[in-house]
Amino acid sequence: MNRILWKKIIAVTLLICMMAGMAACGKKGDRVVRIAQTGVYVSATAQIMKEKGILEKYLPEGVKIEWSEIATGPDLRDAIVSKRVDIADFSLMTYIAAYENDLPLTLLSFSGSTPINIYSNGGEVENLSDFSDASKIAITNKSTNLHVAFLAHCAEELGDAMIYDNCLSPIPAADAIASLKTSKDYNGAIFSFPMMVKAEENENLLKIAEMTEVINDYSIGDGFVTHSDYLKNNKDIVDAFLKAQDETLQFIEENPEEASQILASLYGVEQTQISSLLESMPPQKKVVGYDKQAQLLYEAGILAEEPTKFEEIPNYENIPK
């Protein structure tokens, strides 16, 4: 092989190595923010943010987004604790319990609430006090927004948050609706939007309570949460997310028709139903009933010790209120 050809081979090899090295450096420097949400109305802020590409406007250069959907609060909590997800919205109840159990989570802001109603299949149950110790009340799961709303409603209306707690029977909402329609296995059920729309389509089911008042008073809904280490190491990304939340809320307020179209498509419901919901219970970022909800959880025996006051939790000074 002549000397000129050999020099060309060396030059090309060096160039390939340099390019590979640059690519490797680029990959190493890339950051990804992994965001998860529940897929229902309490996640409306995250859903609109994703669909409209709002977060991309605020992220530092080179940061990519991975969106995912995880159905339950405990699963979202565990995903953050194990650092498989960076930011997620899950119930404030789940956050409070996690923080009181020393899990390294930081509350960033509120996300929003959802309507939650109580239904019966008629018969002898026409209001809350008509349930008995022998009643069976369907709920998707305990330790959820539905659960804490029911506890708060029982506390306010009957003076005892736990009066019917042993009556609650976890079952998927679709199965609960079917059972209420066809049998007497359940005396009642607790549904949130959009499943309550399905419940109200059945003329045999009776709505016996709306829990909007306690939902607002106790801040029953989801909060955006991150791992404490993630906030410490990626404050620029968290700040960008919170700015994107502000713009998303502004977009929903100023463009209710487009926002309702997006959400109606995601939930498979009529746009008019979403429009009405955005007026009566719009997404918001302020936490207003933290101490009231935490004290309820303590008095109900869900927390073993007196809860930490809102003003004493990490990041308090930055949480909208």
CSV table of C-alpha atoms in Angstrom, one decimal:
chain,number,residue,atom,x,y,z
A,1,MET,CA,0.0,0.0,0.0
A,2,ASN,CA,1.5,3.4,-1.0
A,3,ARG,CA,2.2,6.1,1.5
A,4,ILE,CA,-0.5,8.5,0.2
A,5,LEU,CA,-3.3,5.9,0.4
A,6,TRP,CA,-2.2,5.0,3.9
A,7,LYS,CA,-2.4,8.6,5.0
A,8,LYS,CA,-5.9,8.9,3.6
A,9,ILE,CA,-7.0,5.8,5.4
A,10,ILE,CA,-5.6,7.2,8.7
A,11,ALA,CA,-7.2,10.6,8.1
A,12,VAL,CA,-10.6,9.0,7.4
A,13,THR,CA,-10.3,6.8,10.5
A,14,LEU,CA,-9.5,9.7,12.7
A,15,LEU,CA,-12.4,11.7,11.3
A,16,ILE,CA,-14.8,8.8,12.0
A,17,CYS,CA,-13.4,8.5,15.6
A,18,MET,CA,-13.9,12.3,16.1
A,19,MET,CA,-17.4,12.2,14.9
A,20,ALA,CA,-18.2,9.2,17.0
A,21,GLY,CA,-16.7,10.9,20.0
A,22,MET,CA,-18.8,14.1,19.4
A,23,ALA,CA,-21.9,12.0,19.1
A,24,ALA,CA,-21.2,10.2,22.3
A,25,CYS,CA,-20.6,13.5,24.1
A,26,GLY,CA,-23.8,14.8,22.8
A,27,LYS,CA,-25.8,11.8,24.1
A,28,LYS,CA,-24.1,12.1,27.4
A,29,GLY,CA,-25.1,15.7,27.7
A,30,ASP,CA,-28.7,15.3,26.7
A,31,ARG,CA,-31.3,15.5,29.4
A,32,VAL,CA,-34.8,14.0,29.5
A,33,VAL,CA,-37.7,15.0,31.7
A,34,ARG,CA,-40.2,12.1,32.2
A,35,ILE,CA,-43.7,13.3,33.0
A,36,ALA,CA,-46.6,11.0,33.9
A,37,GLN,CA,-50.3,11.7,34.4
A,38,THR,CA,-53.4,9.7,35.1
A,39,GLY,CA,-55.5,10.1,32.0
A,40,VAL,CA,-58.5,11.6,33.7
A,41,TYR,CA,-59.8,15.1,34.3
A,42,VAL,CA,-57.5,15.8,37.3
A,43,SER,CA,-54.7,15.6,34.8
A,44,ALA,CA,-56.2,18.1,32.4
A,45,THR,CA,-53.4,20.6,32.9
A,46,ALA,CA,-50.7,18.0,31.9
A,47,GLN,CA,-52.9,16.8,29.0
A,48,ILE,CA,-53.4,20.3,27.5
A,49,MET,CA,-49.7,21.1,28.1
A,50,LYS,CA,-48.8,18.0,26.1
A,51,GLU,CA,-51.3,18.4,23.3
A,52,LYS,CA,-50.4,22.0,22.7
A,53,GLY,CA,-46.6,21.6,23.0
A,54,ILE,CA,-46.4,24.3,25.7
A,55,LEU,CA,-43.6,22.9,27.8
A,56,GLU,CA,-41.2,22.8,24.9
A,57,LYS,CA,-41.3,26.6,24.9
A,58,TYR,CA,-39.7,26.9,28.3
A,59,LEU,CA,-37.3,23.9,28.6
A,60,PRO,CA,-33.6,24.6,28.5
A,61,GLU,CA,-32.0,23.7,25.1
A,62,GLY,CA,-31.4,20.0,24.6
A,63,VAL,CA,-34.0,18.8,27.1
A,64,LYS,CA,-36.4,16.2,25.7
A,65,ILE,CA,-39.8,15.2,27.1
A,66,GLU,CA,-41.1,11.7,27.6
A,67,TRP,CA,-44.8,11.6,28.4
A,68,SER,CA,-46.6,8.5,29.9
A,69,GLU,CA,-49.9,7.6,31.5
A,70,ILE,CA,-50.1,5.7,34.8
A,71,ALA,CA,-53.5,5.0,36.2
A,72,THR,CA,-53.2,5.1,40.0
A,73,GLY,CA,-51.7,7.5,42.5
A,74,PRO,CA,-49.6,4.8,44.4
A,75,ASP,CA,-48.1,3.7,41.1
A,76,LEU,CA,-47.2,7.2,40.2
A,77,ARG,CA,-45.7,7.8,43.6
A,78,ASP,CA,-43.6,4.6,43.4
A,79,ALA,CA,-42.5,5.6,39.9
A,80,ILE,CA,-41.1,8.9,41.2
A,81,VAL,CA,-39.6,7.4,44.3
A,82,SER,CA,-37.7,4.8,42.1
A,83,LYS,CA,-36.7,7.7,39.7
A,84,ARG,CA,-38.5,6.1,36.7
A,85,VAL,CA,-40.6,9.3,36.4
A,86,ASP,CA,-39.5,12.9,37.2
A,87,ILE,CA,-42.7,14.8,37.5
A,88,ALA,CA,-46.2,13.5,38.0
A,89,ASP,CA,-49.6,14.5,39.2
A,90,PHE,CA,-51.3,12.3,41.8
A,91,SER,CA,-53.7,12.8,44.7
A,92,LEU,CA,-52.7,15.2,47.4
A,93,MET,CA,-53.8,12.5,49.8
A,94,THR,CA,-51.1,10.2,48.4
A,95,TYR,CA,-48.5,13.0,48.7
A,96,ILE,CA,-49.4,13.7,52.3
A,97,ALA,CA,-49.3,10.0,53.3
A,98,ALA,CA,-46.0,9.6,51.4
A,99,TYR,CA,-44.4,12.7,53.0
A,100,GLU,CA,-45.5,11.6,56.5
A,101,ASN,CA,-43.8,8.3,55.8
A,102,ASP,CA,-40.5,10.1,55.0
A,103,LEU,CA,-40.5,9.4,51.2
A,104,PRO,CA,-38.3,11.9,49.4
A,105,LEU,CA,-41.0,13.7,47.5
A,106,THR,CA,-41.6,17.5,46.9
A,107,LEU,CA,-44.9,19.1,46.2
A,108,LEU,CA,-44.6,21.7,43.4
A,109,SER,CA,-48.2,22.9,42.9
A,110,PHE,CA,-51.8,21.8,42.6
A,111,SER,CA,-53.0,20.4,39.4
A,112,GLY,CA,-56.8,20.3,39.7
A,113,SER,CA,-59.9,18.5,41.0
A,114,THR,CA,-62.7,16.5,39.6
A,115,PRO,CA,-66.4,16.2,40.4
A,116,ILE,CA,-67.2,13.2,42.6
A,117,ASN,CA,-70.7,12.0,43.3
A,118,ILE,CA,-72.4,9.2,45.3
A,119,TYR,CA,-75.0,7.0,43.7
A,120,SER,CA,-77.4,4.3,44.8
A,121,ASN,CA,-79.5,1.8,42.8
A,122,GLY,CA,-82.6,3.3,44.3
A,123,GLY,CA,-84.6,1.2,46.7
A,124,GLU,CA,-84.2,2.2,50.3
A,125,VAL,CA,-81.1,4.4,49.8
A,126,GLU,CA,-82.1,7.9,48.8
A,127,ASN,CA,-79.5,9.9,50.8
A,128,LEU,CA,-76.3,9.4,52.7
A,129,SER,CA,-77.8,8.5,56.0
A,130,ASP,CA,-79.8,5.7,54.5
A,131,PHE,CA,-76.7,3.5,54.2
A,132,SER,CA,-76.2,1.0,57.0
A,133,ASP,CA,-73.3,-1.1,58.4
A,134,ALA,CA,-74.4,-3.9,56.1
A,135,SER,CA,-74.3,-1.7,53.0
A,136,LYS,CA,-71.8,-2.4,50.2
A,137,ILE,CA,-70.5,0.7,48.4
A,138,ALA,CA,-68.4,0.4,45.3
A,139,ILE,CA,-65.3,2.5,44.9
A,140,THR,CA,-62.4,2.1,42.4
A,141,ASN,CA,-59.9,2.0,45.2
A,142,LYS,CA,-59.1,3.4,48.6
A,143,SER,CA,-56.4,6.0,49.2
A,144,THR,CA,-57.7,7.9,46.2
A,145,ASN,CA,-59.5,11.3,45.7
A,146,LEU,CA,-62.8,9.4,45.7
A,147,HIS,CA,-61.9,7.9,49.1
A,148,VAL,CA,-60.9,11.1,50.8
A,149,ALA,CA,-63.9,13.0,49.3
A,150,PHE,CA,-66.2,10.4,50.8
A,151,LEU,CA,-64.5,10.6,54.2
A,152,ALA,CA,-64.8,14.4,54.2
A,153,HIS,CA,-68.4,14.3,53.1
A,154,CYS,CA,-69.3,11.8,55.9
A,155,ALA,CA,-67.4,13.9,58.4
A,156,GLU,CA,-69.3,17.1,57.4
A,157,GLU,CA,-72.7,15.5,57.0
A,158,LEU,CA,-72.8,12.8,59.6
A,159,GLY,CA,-70.0,13.8,62.0
A,160,ASP,CA,-68.0,10.6,61.5
A,161,ALA,CA,-65.6,10.3,58.6
A,162,MET,CA,-65.3,6.5,59.1
A,163,ILE,CA,-69.0,5.7,59.5
A,164,TYR,CA,-69.2,3.7,56.3
A,165,ASP,CA,-65.5,3.1,55.6
A,166,ASN,CA,-65.9,-0.7,56.1
A,167,CYS,CA,-68.7,-0.7,53.6
A,168,LEU,CA,-66.4,0.5,50.8
A,169,SER,CA,-65.6,-2.3,48.3
A,170,PRO,CA,-62.9,-1.7,45.6
A,171,ILE,CA,-64.0,-2.6,42.1
A,172,PRO,CA,-63.4,-1.1,38.7
A,173,ALA,CA,-65.9,1.6,37.9
A,174,ALA,CA,-67.2,0.0,34.7
A,175,ASP,CA,-67.9,-3.2,36.7
A,176,ALA,CA,-69.6,-1.3,39.4
A,177,ILE,CA,-71.9,0.4,37.0
A,178,ALA,CA,-72.8,-2.9,35.4
A,179,SER,CA,-73.4,-4.5,38.8
A,180,LEU,CA,-75.6,-1.6,40.0
A,181,LYS,CA,-77.7,-2.0,36.8
A,182,THR,CA,-78.2,-5.8,37.0
A,183,SER,CA,-78.0,-6.9,40.6
A,184,LYS,CA,-78.4,-5.9,44.2
A,185,ASP,CA,-74.8,-6.8,45.1
A,186,TYR,CA,-74.1,-3.1,45.8
A,187,ASN,CA,-76.2,-0.6,47.5
A,188,GLY,CA,-74.2,2.4,46.2
A,189,ALA,CA,-71.2,3.6,44.4
A,190,ILE,CA,-68.8,6.5,44.2
A,191,PHE,CA,-67.8,7.8,40.7
A,192,SER,CA,-65.8,10.7,39.4
A,193,PHE,CA,-65.8,12.3,36.0
A,194,PRO,CA,-66.1,10.9,33.3
A,195,MET,CA,-67.5,7.6,34.8
A,196,MET,CA,-70.3,9.5,36.6
A,197,VAL,CA,-71.5,10.5,33.1
A,198,LYS,CA,-72.0,6.8,32.4
A,199,ALA,CA,-73.8,6.3,35.7
A,200,GLU,CA,-76.2,9.2,35.0
A,201,GLU,CA,-77.1,7.7,31.6
A,202,ASN,CA,-78.7,4.8,33.6
A,203,GLU,CA,-82.2,5.8,34.7
A,204,ASN,CA,-82.1,3.1,37.4
A,205,LEU,CA,-79.3,4.9,39.3
A,206,LEU,CA,-80.0,7.7,41.7
A,207,LYS,CA,-77.5,10.5,42.5
A,208,ILE,CA,-77.7,11.0,46.2
A,209,ALA,CA,-74.9,13.4,46.8
A,210,GLU,CA,-72.5,15.8,45.1
A,211,MET,CA,-69.3,16.4,47.0
A,212,THR,CA,-68.1,19.6,45.3
A,213,GLU,CA,-68.1,21.6,48.5
A,214,VAL,CA,-65.7,19.3,50.4
A,215,ILE,CA,-63.6,18.8,47.3
A,216,ASN,CA,-63.0,22.6,47.2
A,217,ASP,CA,-62.6,23.0,51.0
A,218,TYR,CA,-60.1,20.2,51.5
A,219,SER,CA,-58.1,20.6,48.2
A,220,ILE,CA,-59.2,17.2,47.1
A,221,GLY,CA,-57.5,16.6,43.8
A,222,ASP,CA,-54.0,16.1,42.3
A,223,GLY,CA,-50.8,17.9,42.9
A,224,PHE,CA,-47.7,18.0,40.7
A,225,VAL,CA,-44.9,16.2,42.6
A,226,THR,CA,-41.2,15.5,41.9
A,227,HIS,CA,-38.4,13.6,43.6
A,228,SER,CA,-36.5,15.9,46.0
A,229,ASP,CA,-33.2,14.9,44.3
A,230,TYR,CA,-34.7,15.8,40.9
A,231,LEU,CA,-35.7,19.3,42.1
A,232,LYS,CA,-32.2,19.8,43.6
A,233,ASN,CA,-30.4,18.7,40.4
A,234,ASN,CA,-32.8,20.0,37.8
A,235,LYS,CA,-34.3,23.2,39.1
A,236,ASP,CA,-34.2,24.8,35.6
A,237,ILE,CA,-36.4,22.1,34.3
A,238,VAL,CA,-38.8,22.3,37.2
A,239,ASP,CA,-39.0,26.1,36.8
A,240,ALA,CA,-39.7,25.6,33.1
A,241,PHE,CA,-42.5,23.1,33.9
A,242,LEU,CA,-44.1,25.6,36.4
A,243,LYS,CA,-44.0,28.4,33.8
A,244,ALA,CA,-45.6,26.0,31.3
A,245,GLN,CA,-48.3,25.3,33.9
A,246,ASP,CA,-49.1,29.0,34.1
A,247,GLU,CA,-49.4,29.3,30.3
A,248,THR,CA,-51.5,26.2,30.1
A,249,LEU,CA,-54.0,27.5,32.7
A,250,GLN,CA,-54.1,30.8,30.8
A,251,PHE,CA,-54.7,28.9,27.5
A,252,ILE,CA,-57.6,27.0,29.1
A,253,GLU,CA,-59.1,30.2,30.4
A,254,GLU,CA,-58.8,32.1,27.2
A,255,ASN,CA,-59.6,29.2,24.8
A,256,PRO,CA,-62.3,27.1,26.6
A,257,GLU,CA,-63.8,25.8,23.3
A,258,GLU,CA,-60.5,24.4,22.0
A,259,ALA,CA,-59.5,23.1,25.4
A,260,SER,CA,-62.9,21.3,25.7
A,261,GLN,CA,-62.4,19.8,22.3
A,262,ILE,CA,-59.1,18.4,23.2
A,263,LEU,CA,-60.3,16.9,26.5
A,264,ALA,CA,-63.5,15.6,25.1
A,265,SER,CA,-61.6,13.7,22.5
A,266,LEU,CA,-59.2,12.2,25.1
A,267,TYR,CA,-62.1,11.1,27.4
A,268,GLY,CA,-64.6,10.0,24.8
A,269,VAL,CA,-67.4,12.3,26.1
A,270,GLU,CA,-69.4,15.2,24.7
A,271,GLN,CA,-67.7,18.5,24.3
A,272,THR,CA,-70.6,20.3,26.1
A,273,GLN,CA,-69.9,18.1,29.2
A,274,ILE,CA,-66.3,19.3,29.3
A,275,SER,CA,-67.2,22.9,28.6
A,276,SER,CA,-69.6,22.8,31.6
A,277,LEU,CA,-66.9,21.2,33.8
A,278,LEU,CA,-64.2,23.8,32.8
A,279,GLU,CA,-66.6,26.5,34.0
A,280,SER,CA,-67.6,24.8,37.3
A,281,MET,CA,-64.3,23.2,38.3
A,282,PRO,CA,-61.4,24.5,36.1
A,283,PRO,CA,-57.8,23.3,36.7
A,284,GLN,CA,-55.9,25.4,39.2
A,285,LYS,CA,-52.5,25.6,40.8
A,286,LYS,CA,-53.3,26.8,44.3
A,287,VAL,CA,-53.3,24.5,47.3
A,288,VAL,CA,-55.9,25.9,49.8
A,289,GLY,CA,-57.0,23.0,52.1
A,290,TYR,CA,-53.8,21.1,52.8
A,291,ASP,CA,-54.0,21.2,56.6
A,292,LYS,CA,-57.7,20.4,56.6
A,293,GLN,CA,-57.2,17.3,54.5
A,294,ALA,CA,-54.1,16.2,56.4
A,295,GLN,CA,-56.0,16.5,59.7
A,296,LEU,CA,-58.9,14.5,58.3
A,297,LEU,CA,-56.5,11.7,57.3
A,298,TYR,CA,-55.1,11.7,60.8
A,299,GLU,CA,-58.4,11.7,62.6
A,300,ALA,CA,-59.6,8.9,60.2
A,301,GLY,CA,-56.6,6.8,61.3
A,302,ILE,CA,-54.9,6.8,57.9
A,303,LEU,CA,-52.0,8.8,59.3
A,304,ALA,CA,-50.5,7.3,62.5
A,305,GLU,CA,-49.2,10.7,63.9
A,306,GLU,CA,-50.2,14.3,63.8
A,307,PRO,CA,-49.4,15.6,60.3
A,308,THR,CA,-46.8,18.2,59.4
A,309,LYS,CA,-48.3,21.6,59.0
A,310,PHE,CA,-48.5,22.9,55.4
A,311,GLU,CA,-46.1,25.7,56.1
A,312,GLU,CA,-43.5,23.3,57.3
A,313,ILE,CA,-43.3,21.0,54.3
A,314,PRO,CA,-40.4,21.3,51.8
A,315,ASN,CA,-40.8,23.9,49.1
A,316,TYR,CA,-43.7,25.6,50.9
A,317,GLU,CA,-42.5,29.1,50.0
A,318,ASN,CA,-42.8,28.2,46.3
A,319,ILE,CA,-46.1,26.4,46.3
A,320,PRO,CA,-49.0,28.5,44.9
A,321,LYS,CA,-51.6,29.2,47.7
